Coordinates of N, CA and C in Angstrom, one line a residue:
M1 N 0.9 -1.4 0.4 CA 0.4 0.3 -0.1 C 1.1 1.2 0.5
N2 N 0.3 1.8 -0.3 CA 1.4 3.4 -0.6 C 0.4 4.4 -0.2
A3 N 1.4 5.8 0.4 CA 1.0 6.5 1.7 C -0.3 7.2 1.3
S4 N -0.4 7.5 -0.8 CA -1.1 8.5 -1.0 C -3.3 7.4 0.1
L5 N -3.1 6.1 -0.3 CA -3.9 5.2 -0.5 C -4.1 5.1 1.4
I6 N -3.1 5.2 1.9 CA -3.6 5.3 3.5 C -3.9 6.5 3.9
G7 N -3.2 7.9 3.1 CA -4.0 8.9 3.8 C -5.4 9.1 3.3
Q8 N -5.4 8.6 2.3 CA -7.0 8.7 1.7 C -8.4 8.2 2.7
Y9 N -7.2 6.6 3.2 CA -8.6 6.1 3.9 C -8.4 6.2 5.4
V10 N -7.2 6.9 5.7 CA -7.4 7.6 7.3 C -8.8 9.0 7.4
Y11 N -8.3 10.3 6.1 CA -9.4 10.9 5.2 C -10.9 9.7 5.9
A12 N -11.1 8.5 5.2 CA -12.4 8.5 5.4 C -13.3 8.5 6.5
V13 N -12.4 8.0 7.1 CA -12.1 7.5 8.6 C -12.4 8.3 9.5
V14 N -12.4 10.0 9.4 CA -12.2 11.0 9.9 C -14.0 11.8 9.7
V15 N -13.9 12.1 8.2 CA -15.2 12.0 7.8 C -16.4 11.2 7.9
I16 N -16.1 10.4 8.6 CA -17.3 9.6 9.1 C -17.5 9.8 10.5
V17 N -16.6 9.8 11.7 CA -16.6 9.7 12.7 C -17.1 11.3 12.7
V18 N -16.6 11.8 11.9 CA -17.4 13.2 12.7 C -18.8 13.5 12.3
L19 N -19.2 12.8 10.8 CA -20.7 12.9 10.5 C -21.8 11.9 12.0
L20 N -20.7 10.8 12.0 CA -21.7 10.2 13.5 C -21.5 10.9 14.5
A21 N -20.5 11.9 15.1 CA -20.4 12.8 16.1 C -22.4 13.5 15.6
A22 N -21.7 14.4 14.5 CA -22.6 15.5 14.2 C -24.2 15.3 14.7
L23 N -24.3 14.0 13.6 CA -25.3 13.1 13.6 C -26.1 13.2 14.9
S24 N -25.1 12.5 16.2 CA -25.4 12.3 17.6 C -26.5 13.4 18.4
W25 N -25.7 14.7 17.8 CA -25.6 15.6 18.6 C -27.1 16.4 18.0
L26 N -27.1 16.0 16.7 CA -28.3 17.0 16.2 C -29.4 16.2 16.6
V27 N -28.9 14.7 16.9 CA -30.1 14.3 17.6 C -31.1 14.3 18.6
A28 N -30.3 14.1 19.3 CA -29.9 15.1 20.9 C -30.7 16.1 21.5
Q29 N -30.1 17.4 20.1 CA -30.6 18.6 20.1 C -32.6 19.0 20.2
L30 N -32.5 18.0 18.4 CA -34.4 17.5 17.8 C -34.7 16.7 19.6
S31 N -34.6 16.4 20.1 CA -34.9 15.7 20.8 C -35.3 16.5 22.6
R32 N -34.5 17.0 22.4 CA -34.4 17.6 23.8 C -35.5 19.1 23.8
R33 N -35.7 19.4 22.1 CA -36.2 20.6 21.6 C -38.2 20.0 21.7
R34 N -38.0 19.0 20.9 CA -40.2 18.3 21.5 C -40.2 18.1 22.9
M35 N -38.6 17.5 23.3 CA -39.3 18.4 25.3 C -39.9 19.6 25.2
L36 N -38.9 20.1 24.7 CA -39.1 21.6 25.3 C -40.9 21.8 25.0
I37 N -40.8 21.6 23.6 CA -41.9 22.6 23.2 C -43.0 21.9 23.5
S38 N -43.4 20.2 23.4 CA -44.3 19.9 24.1 C -45.1 19.7 25.4
T39 N -44.0 19.9 26.1 CA -44.3 20.5 27.4 C -45.2 21.4 27.8
G40 N -45.4 22.4 26.6 CA -46.8 23.9 27.0 C -47.7 23.5 27.0
R41 N -47.7 22.1 25.5 CA -49.2 22.1 25.3 C -50.0 20.8 25.9
R42 N -49.2 20.0 26.9 CA -49.5 18.9 27.5 C -50.0 19.0 29.0
L43 N -51.3 18.7 29.7 CA -51.2 18.4 31.0 C -50.4 18.3 32.1
V44 N -50.0 17.1 31.3 CA -48.9 16.6 32.6 C -47.4 16.3 31.3
G45 N -46.5 16.4 31.8 CA -45.4 16.7 31.3 C -44.1 16.2 32.1
V46 N -42.5 16.0 31.4 CA -41.7 16.2 32.3 C -41.1 16.8 31.8
V47 N -40.0 18.3 32.8 CA -39.5 19.4 32.1 C -38.2 19.4 31.9
E48 N -38.0 18.5 33.4 CA -36.3 18.3 33.3 C -36.1 17.2 33.8
S49 N -34.7 16.2 33.7 CA -34.6 15.1 34.8 C -33.8 14.7 34.6
T50 N -33.4 14.6 35.5 CA -31.7 14.3 35.6 C -31.5 12.6 37.0
Q51 N -30.4 12.5 36.0 CA -30.3 11.1 37.3 C -29.5 11.2 38.8
L52 N -29.6 11.1 39.8 CA -28.5 11.5 40.0 C -28.0 9.8 41.2
T53 N -28.3 8.3 40.9 CA -27.1 7.2 40.9 C -27.8 6.5 40.0
H54 N -27.5 5.6 40.0 CA -27.4 4.3 38.9 C -29.4 4.2 38.7
Q55 N -29.7 3.7 40.0 CA -31.3 3.9 40.5 C -32.0 5.4 40.4
N56 N -30.9 5.6 41.3 CA -32.2 7.2 41.7 C -32.2 8.6 40.6
W57 N -33.4 9.3 40.4 CA -33.7 9.8 39.7 C -34.3 11.2 40.1
V58 N -33.6 12.5 40.2 CA -34.6 13.6 40.3 C -35.9 14.3 39.3
S59 N -36.6 14.9 39.1 CA -37.3 15.3 37.7 C -38.3 16.7 38.4
V60 N -38.6 17.4 37.3 CA -39.1 18.4 37.2 C -40.0 18.5 36.6
V61 N -41.3 18.4 37.5 CA -42.7 17.8 36.9 C -44.0 19.0 36.9
K62 N -44.2 19.4 35.4 CA -45.6 20.3 35.3 C -46.8 19.9 35.8
V63 N -47.5 19.4 36.4 CA -49.5 19.5 36.3 C -49.8 20.7 36.3
T64 N -50.8 20.9 35.1 CA -51.6 21.9 34.3 C -50.5 23.2 34.4
D65 N -50.2 24.3 35.3 CA -50.0 25.4 35.5 C -48.7 24.9 36.4
R66 N -48.6 23.9 37.9 CA -48.2 23.6 38.7 C -46.5 22.7 38.1
Y67 N -45.1 22.9 39.2 CA -44.3 22.6 38.7 C -44.5 21.3 39.7
Y68 N -43.8 20.3 40.1 CA -43.2 19.6 40.9 C -41.5 19.1 41.0
L69 N -40.5 19.1 42.0 CA -39.7 18.3 42.1 C -40.0 16.6 43.2
L70 N -39.8 15.8 41.6 CA -40.0 14.8 42.3 C -38.7 14.0 42.3
G71 N -38.5 13.2 43.1 CA -37.7 12.1 43.1 C -37.9 10.3 43.2
S72 N -37.3 9.7 42.4 CA -38.2 8.2 42.4 C -36.5 7.4 42.4
G73 N -37.0 6.2 42.5 CA -35.6 5.2 42.7 C -36.2 3.8 43.0
Q74 N -36.1 2.8 43.7 CA -36.8 1.5 44.4 C -37.9 1.7 44.6
G75 N -37.9 2.7 45.7 CA -39.1 2.7 46.9 C -39.8 3.9 46.0
G76 N -40.4 3.8 44.5 CA -41.7 4.6 43.8 C -40.8 5.9 43.7
V77 N -42.2 7.0 43.3 CA -41.8 8.3 43.2 C -42.1 9.2 44.7
S78 N -41.4 10.4 45.3 CA -41.4 10.8 46.2 C -41.9 12.5 46.4
L79 N -42.5 13.1 46.7 CA -43.1 14.7 46.4 C -42.0 15.0 47.2
V80 N -40.9 15.9 46.2 CA -39.9 16.6 47.1 C -39.9 18.5 47.4
C81 N -40.7 18.6 46.8 CA -41.5 20.0 46.8 C -41.8 20.5 45.7
E82 N -42.9 21.9 45.9 CA -43.5 22.1 44.4 C -42.8 23.9 44.4
I83 N -42.8 23.6 42.6 CA -42.3 24.5 42.5 C -42.6 25.7 42.1
P84 N -42.7 27.1 42.7 CA -43.3 28.2 42.2 C -43.1 28.5 40.5
P85 N -44.3 28.4 39.9 CA -43.4 28.9 38.2 C -43.1 30.1 37.9
E86 N -42.8 31.1 38.8 CA -41.6 31.7 38.2 C -40.0 32.0 38.3
A87 N -39.8 30.9 39.1 CA -38.6 29.8 38.9 C -38.4 28.5 37.9
V88 N -39.1 28.6 37.5 CA -39.3 27.7 36.4 C -39.6 28.2 34.5
E89 N -40.6 28.2 34.5 CA -41.3 30.0 33.0 C -39.7 30.2 32.4
P90 N -39.2 31.4 33.4 CA -38.1 32.1 32.7 C -37.1 31.1 32.2
W91 N -36.6 29.5 32.8 CA -35.6 29.1 32.5 C -36.3 28.0 30.9
L92 N -37.7 28.2 31.3 CA -37.9 27.1 30.3 C -38.1 28.3 28.8
E93 N -38.0 29.2 29.2 CA -38.5 30.2 27.8 C -37.1 29.9 27.3
E94 N -36.0 30.4 28.1 CA -34.3 30.4 27.4 C -34.4 29.2 27.0
Q95 N -34.5 28.3 27.6 CA -34.5 27.0 27.0 C -34.7 26.5 25.3
R96 N -36.3 27.2 24.8 CA -37.1 27.0 24.3 C -36.5 28.5 23.4
R97 N -35.5 28.9 23.3 CA -35.5 30.6 22.6 C -33.5 29.7 22.2
I98 N -32.8 29.4 23.0 CA -31.6 28.3 22.6 C -32.2 27.2 21.6
A99 N -33.2 26.3 22.1 CA -33.6 25.4 21.3 C -33.8 26.0 19.7
Q100 N -34.8 26.7 19.5 CA -35.1 27.7 18.4 C -33.4 28.4 17.7
Q101 N -32.7 28.5 18.2 CA -31.2 29.3 17.7 C -31.1 27.9 16.7
Q102 N -31.1 26.6 18.0 CA -29.9 25.5 17.2 C -31.0 25.2 15.8
A103 N -31.8 25.0 16.2 CA -33.0 24.2 15.3 C -32.4 25.3 13.6
Q104 N -32.5 26.6 13.7 CA -32.0 27.8 12.5 C -30.6 27.3 11.8
T105 N -30.3 27.2 13.2 CA -28.7 26.5 13.1 C -28.5 25.5 11.7
V106 N -29.0 24.8 12.3 CA -28.7 23.6 11.7 C -29.6 23.2 10.4
S107 N -30.8 24.1 10.4 CA -31.6 24.1 9.5 C -30.9 25.0 8.2
G108 N -30.0 26.5 8.8 CA -29.0 27.1 8.1 C -28.1 26.0 7.0
M109 N -27.4 25.4 8.0 CA -26.3 24.6 7.7 C -27.0 23.3 6.1
W110 N -27.8 22.9 7.2 CA -28.3 21.6 5.6 C -28.3 22.5 4.1
R111 N -29.1 24.2 3.9 CA -29.8 24.9 2.9 C -28.2 25.0 2.4
R112 N -27.2 25.5 3.3 CA -26.1 25.3 2.5 C -24.9 24.2 2.2
V113 N -25.0 23.1 2.5 CA -24.7 21.9 2.2 C -25.8 20.8 1.0
L114 N -26.6 21.3 1.0 CA -27.7 21.7 -0.2 C -27.9 21.5 -1.5
R115 N -27.4 23.1 -0.8 CA -26.9 23.8 -2.1 C -26.3 24.0 -2.9
R116 N -25.0 22.8 -2.8 CA -23.2 22.9 -3.4 C -23.9 21.7 -4.2

């Protein structure tokens, strides 16, 4: 094998790895955006969820117009506290704004790629 052929293989592998990483990021962003958008239209929805340990989670859940912090694990689900809407809604709006900007950036990149 000559050096140029090996260089082409390495280049192809690097391009594939970059494309897979970009696709993974895109899927994560779109799923997060979908969750943020659907939260406002549903009667009950999970706003945010974080894994604390292998089997324990803490979640912010919206029920109608109220927000609750729930803890869950092997023992079940427990109400930790009610969160005032004014503590959650500004964060939600900021996340929606960021998701919208990211979607516009991605769609702009796709338009540039497809034009070529």
